[in-house]
Amino acid sequence: MNQPMDQARNVVILGSGPAGLTAAIYTARANLAPLVLEGEPSSTTDQPGGQLMLTTEVENYPGFAEGIMGPELMATFRSQAARFGAELVTEKATRVDVSSRPFGIWVGDPEAAEPTYRASSVIVSTGARSIMLGLEAESRLLGRGLSTCATCDGFFHQGSDIAVVGGGDSALEEALFLTKFAATVTVIHRRNELRASKIMQERAFKNEKITFRWDTVVEDLEGDGALEGARLRNVKTGETARLTVSGMFIAIGHRPNTDLFRGILDMDDGGYLRTRPGSTFTNVEGVFAAGDVQDHTYRQAITAAGSGCMAAIDAERWLEAQGDAPGDLAETPTEW
């Protein structure tokens, strides 16, 4: 049901990963009665719970000395937000209008005449996704030897033979980091030269644990319960080979989930939302961005949660400055 203009929500949060749910906890405790549009389970870009729903054991999130499964961690976040009064709806935003306040947010048919929800402020925490190889086996082995984050999962590969797919700075950063744990690291790159910066190339070439498979792509992954190896193909000769590895890290890039905001919010060349330094403010007053949707550097659950906290505090203080105290919102005029 579409929401009347005079019943705008104080805060609508788009996304339910660590950033979105932390923002929900903080805004709920501030009596802002946030609405969280979690996303849809069938969506590849707006899955409820974010990327941690595809992760097995998380050992580097503070407060869990024995580790915790990714989905369990996100269920804990969600329960905590709900406990303080956040309303969580398993829907995906399909259109936003931030040209005037209250902002309009659509779910379902983006061409509907009226928005589904209206909001005095919006926190965008739709996250980002790793670009994958497109292999059928990826869904089966992700979190079971296949990973997109060396910082998260490198520790599990002590003394193992592992591989990194990619040829940019991110791939070499992953490979160099993984040499702290692995016996060997094979970098698989589809070209015969790297795209990474010269200094990163020099470091990788000097590291005795790192070897390279040039002009090579991964055609398939082997293993049922865990990764056991990969089928490789040389793109120039067509020759195939098997590489025995117990871990593989995909580092061919990330894509922020910002298509919904193109032409609306400022982005960098990679599509990440721009925020003012030291804050979560976007270029539109009343719209804030938190988590991986605006962070292409750290991309950790803990940093996403931290920026979700920042967005909640920024939104609360901004609403107060506008005179939108929670108890007075219903009387706020529709002309802004």
XYZ file of C-alpha atoms in Angstrom:
336
model
C 0.000 0.000 0.000
C 1.357 3.436 -0.932
C 2.088 5.688 2.000
C 0.350 9.067 2.376
C 2.546 12.138 2.051
C 1.964 13.131 5.677
C 3.111 9.753 6.989
C 6.699 9.831 5.809
C 9.152 7.624 7.673
C 11.899 9.325 9.610
C 14.515 7.006 8.084
C 14.373 4.368 5.391
C 17.430 2.127 5.182
C 18.152 0.366 1.908
C 20.089 -2.854 2.484
C 20.533 -5.228 5.402
C 24.189 -6.133 5.594
C 26.379 -5.075 8.524
C 26.100 -1.392 7.548
C 22.331 -1.341 7.106
C 21.507 -3.321 10.223
C 23.930 -1.344 12.383
C 22.271 1.833 11.110
C 18.930 0.255 11.995
C 20.059 -0.524 15.543
C 21.283 3.016 16.140
C 18.329 4.817 14.548
C 15.872 2.537 16.339
C 17.519 3.304 19.682
C 17.207 6.993 18.797
C 13.415 6.516 18.517
C 13.453 7.168 14.769
C 11.438 3.999 13.990
C 13.511 3.059 10.929
C 12.162 1.009 8.052
C 14.689 -1.407 6.548
C 14.159 -2.671 3.017
C 16.219 -5.813 3.331
C 16.321 -6.859 -0.302
C 15.050 -10.044 -1.911
C 16.399 -13.588 -1.425
C 16.350 -14.216 -5.175
C 18.348 -11.097 -5.970
C 22.057 -11.297 -6.831
C 22.588 -7.646 -5.930
C 20.319 -7.029 -2.947
C 20.296 -10.238 -0.969
C 19.114 -9.820 2.638
C 22.098 -9.951 4.980
C 24.634 -9.028 2.322
C 27.767 -10.934 1.407
C 28.122 -12.522 4.846
C 25.154 -14.713 3.981
C 27.488 -16.446 1.517
C 30.286 -16.831 4.066
C 30.913 -19.816 6.293
C 32.964 -19.177 9.440
C 33.821 -15.613 10.426
C 36.737 -15.472 12.862
C 37.760 -11.825 12.690
C 34.592 -10.105 13.874
C 35.194 -8.810 17.420
C 33.212 -10.412 20.222
C 33.155 -13.969 18.886
C 36.255 -15.650 20.243
C 35.372 -19.029 18.728
C 34.159 -17.570 15.438
C 30.631 -17.503 14.086
C 28.972 -18.524 10.840
C 28.218 -15.605 8.502
C 24.442 -16.195 8.311
C 24.280 -16.602 12.093
C 26.104 -13.313 12.599
C 23.667 -11.507 10.341
C 20.687 -13.128 12.071
C 22.058 -11.727 15.332
C 22.341 -8.254 13.795
C 18.774 -8.527 12.507
C 17.330 -9.667 15.839
C 19.036 -6.825 17.635
C 17.620 -4.246 15.208
C 14.130 -5.715 15.537
C 14.418 -5.761 19.329
C 14.736 -1.979 19.379
C 11.817 -1.436 17.035
C 13.231 -1.392 13.520
C 10.718 -2.582 10.939
C 12.298 -5.003 8.492
C 10.609 -5.710 5.172
C 11.948 -8.313 2.758
C 11.538 -6.161 -0.324
C 13.879 -4.532 -2.787
C 13.772 -0.883 -3.758
C 13.234 -0.536 -7.497
C 13.224 3.248 -7.792
C 14.064 6.255 -5.654
C 13.202 9.918 -6.063
C 15.295 12.281 -3.958
C 14.529 15.424 -5.932
C 12.389 16.744 -3.086
C 11.423 15.783 0.433
C 9.821 13.616 1.582
C 11.779 11.288 -0.697
C 9.913 8.638 -2.657
C 10.872 4.954 -2.636
C 9.250 2.342 -4.827
C 9.185 -1.441 -4.468
C 7.649 -3.644 -7.114
C 6.561 -1.682 -10.177
C 8.953 1.264 -10.594
C 6.493 2.915 -12.979
C 3.726 3.167 -10.389
C 2.320 6.673 -10.086
C 2.968 6.930 -6.350
C 5.880 5.648 -4.304
C 5.408 2.756 -1.891
C 7.146 4.617 0.925
C 8.128 8.185 1.697
C 11.072 9.139 3.860
C 12.478 12.236 5.488
C 15.953 10.686 5.192
C 17.481 7.699 3.468
C 20.524 5.598 4.339
C 21.913 3.732 1.334
C 23.692 0.543 2.399
C 23.101 -1.695 -0.598
C 26.664 -3.028 -0.491
C 28.821 -4.379 -3.278
C 29.392 -7.749 -4.858
C 32.506 -9.502 -6.038
C 32.735 -10.107 -9.754
C 32.846 -13.873 -10.185
C 34.000 -16.173 -12.976
C 30.503 -17.324 -13.859
C 31.124 -21.012 -13.199
C 28.340 -23.260 -11.983
C 30.594 -24.708 -9.277
C 31.118 -21.317 -7.647
C 27.845 -21.409 -5.741
C 28.701 -24.867 -4.409
C 32.257 -24.077 -3.310
C 32.023 -20.464 -2.161
C 33.129 -20.474 1.458
C 34.473 -24.007 1.055
C 37.864 -23.207 -0.355
C 36.653 -20.629 -2.846
C 36.763 -17.062 -1.537
C 36.757 -13.425 -2.561
C 38.574 -12.092 0.511
C 42.114 -13.048 1.520
C 41.914 -10.960 4.690
C 38.842 -12.929 5.733
C 39.896 -16.456 4.775
C 43.655 -16.573 4.260
C 44.234 -17.864 7.777
C 42.420 -21.107 6.922
C 45.069 -22.057 4.346
C 48.129 -22.546 6.503
C 50.742 -24.491 4.526
C 48.413 -25.051 1.564
C 48.773 -24.619 -2.173
C 46.355 -21.931 -3.261
C 45.590 -19.772 -6.298
C 44.548 -16.199 -7.006
C 42.654 -15.256 -10.161
C 43.298 -11.779 -11.518
C 46.016 -9.436 -12.722
C 45.398 -6.079 -11.081
C 46.567 -4.496 -7.851
C 43.849 -6.261 -5.873
C 44.940 -9.666 -7.123
C 48.584 -9.060 -6.267
C 47.686 -7.604 -2.878
C 45.730 -10.789 -2.181
C 48.580 -12.980 -3.424
C 51.214 -11.206 -1.350
C 49.036 -11.329 1.757
C 48.378 -15.032 1.254
C 52.096 -15.878 1.194
C 52.006 -15.334 4.959
C 50.007 -18.551 5.249
C 50.291 -20.621 2.076
C 53.076 -22.901 0.914
C 52.601 -21.681 -2.664
C 50.444 -19.111 -4.415
C 49.690 -19.408 -8.141
C 48.432 -16.259 -9.845
C 46.190 -17.102 -12.800
C 45.840 -14.327 -15.373
C 44.118 -14.370 -18.736
C 46.721 -12.089 -20.333
C 50.498 -12.306 -20.709
C 51.139 -9.197 -18.636
C 49.719 -7.758 -15.456
C 47.539 -4.678 -15.118
C 48.846 -4.006 -11.610
C 51.092 -1.081 -10.737
C 54.826 -1.531 -11.279
C 55.630 -1.576 -7.574
C 53.075 -4.321 -6.931
C 54.456 -6.338 -9.833
C 57.999 -6.012 -8.517
C 56.956 -7.237 -5.083
C 55.100 -10.207 -6.516
C 57.884 -11.213 -8.910
C 60.421 -11.118 -6.076
C 58.334 -13.320 -3.791
C 59.561 -16.906 -4.054
C 56.194 -18.350 -3.075
C 54.369 -16.740 -6.012
C 54.291 -18.251 -9.516
C 52.242 -17.197 -12.554
C 50.063 -18.950 -15.105
C 49.912 -16.571 -18.053
C 47.252 -16.467 -20.793
C 45.164 -18.791 -18.673
C 41.539 -18.960 -17.563
C 39.733 -21.177 -15.077
C 37.265 -23.408 -16.911
C 35.948 -25.394 -13.971
C 36.376 -26.080 -10.270
C 36.657 -29.525 -8.717
C 35.432 -30.765 -5.368
C 32.121 -31.483 -3.706
C 32.270 -30.549 -0.027
C 35.468 -28.524 -0.501
C 37.643 -27.206 -3.310
C 40.173 -29.757 -4.540
C 41.451 -28.264 -7.763
C 40.769 -26.287 -10.925
C 40.691 -27.031 -14.642
C 42.715 -24.441 -16.536
C 42.885 -23.567 -20.231
C 45.542 -21.608 -22.056
C 43.695 -19.085 -24.227
C 46.433 -19.053 -26.882
C 47.210 -22.740 -27.284
C 43.960 -24.259 -26.065
C 45.957 -26.612 -23.849
C 44.190 -27.695 -20.662
C 45.684 -28.634 -17.318
C 44.645 -29.444 -13.778
C 45.883 -27.344 -10.869
C 45.655 -28.974 -7.450
C 44.747 -26.350 -4.868
C 42.727 -26.316 -1.679
C 42.008 -22.610 -1.887
C 41.230 -20.148 -4.660
C 40.662 -16.411 -4.324
C 38.777 -14.530 -7.022
C 40.191 -11.010 -7.379
C 38.889 -9.695 -10.662
C 37.028 -6.765 -9.176
C 34.038 -5.610 -7.161
C 30.878 -3.914 -8.324
C 28.921 -1.664 -5.952
C 25.152 -2.075 -6.013
C 24.494 1.479 -7.121
C 22.662 1.114 -10.446
C 19.524 2.415 -8.746
C 21.260 5.724 -8.026
C 22.944 6.473 -11.350
C 22.267 10.037 -12.366
C 20.925 10.732 -8.875
C 23.850 10.467 -6.457
C 27.496 11.333 -7.136
C 29.727 8.318 -7.844
C 33.363 7.728 -8.663
C 34.500 6.019 -11.848
C 33.973 2.616 -10.241
C 30.362 3.348 -9.352
C 30.987 3.766 -5.606
C 28.964 6.521 -3.950
C 30.916 9.599 -2.969
C 30.567 10.863 0.584
C 31.916 13.973 2.215
C 35.261 13.322 3.954
C 34.763 12.261 7.538
C 31.026 11.726 7.133
C 28.394 9.659 5.357
C 26.684 12.623 3.645
C 26.146 12.230 -0.092
C 25.630 15.146 -2.485
C 21.892 15.092 -1.690
C 20.900 16.542 1.676
C 19.170 13.877 3.742
C 20.685 10.933 1.862
C 23.541 9.066 3.515
C 25.712 6.175 2.320
C 27.367 3.490 4.429
C 29.307 0.279 3.975
C 30.735 -1.280 0.852
C 28.508 0.837 -1.377
C 30.925 3.710 -0.678
C 34.045 1.832 0.472
C 36.316 0.321 -2.163
C 39.317 0.132 0.155
C 38.574 -1.930 3.256
C 35.422 -3.925 2.454
C 35.213 -5.628 5.857
C 32.153 -6.396 7.969
C 33.571 -4.409 10.875
C 34.244 -1.288 8.796
C 30.808 -1.566 7.199
C 29.201 -1.759 10.632
C 31.213 1.255 11.749
C 30.070 3.343 8.817
C 26.483 2.218 9.460
C 26.813 3.682 12.938
C 28.169 6.903 11.420
C 25.265 7.124 8.965
C 22.718 6.657 11.740
C 24.262 9.412 13.845
C 24.585 11.704 10.818
C 20.935 11.098 9.914
C 19.700 11.643 13.472
C 21.580 14.928 13.860
C 20.529 16.092 10.399
C 16.858 15.376 11.137
C 17.144 17.274 14.404
C 18.646 20.228 12.547
C 15.671 20.164 10.165
C 13.263 20.212 13.083
C 12.072 16.678 12.311
C 11.838 15.409 15.875
C 10.259 11.945 15.921
C 7.141 13.100 17.725
C 6.554 15.985 15.357
C 7.032 14.261 12.039
C 3.358 13.593 11.373
C 2.693 17.345 11.482
C 5.538 18.143 9.090
C 4.150 19.933 6.016
C 4.404 18.267 2.650
C 6.081 21.336 1.126
C 9.762 21.499 1.985
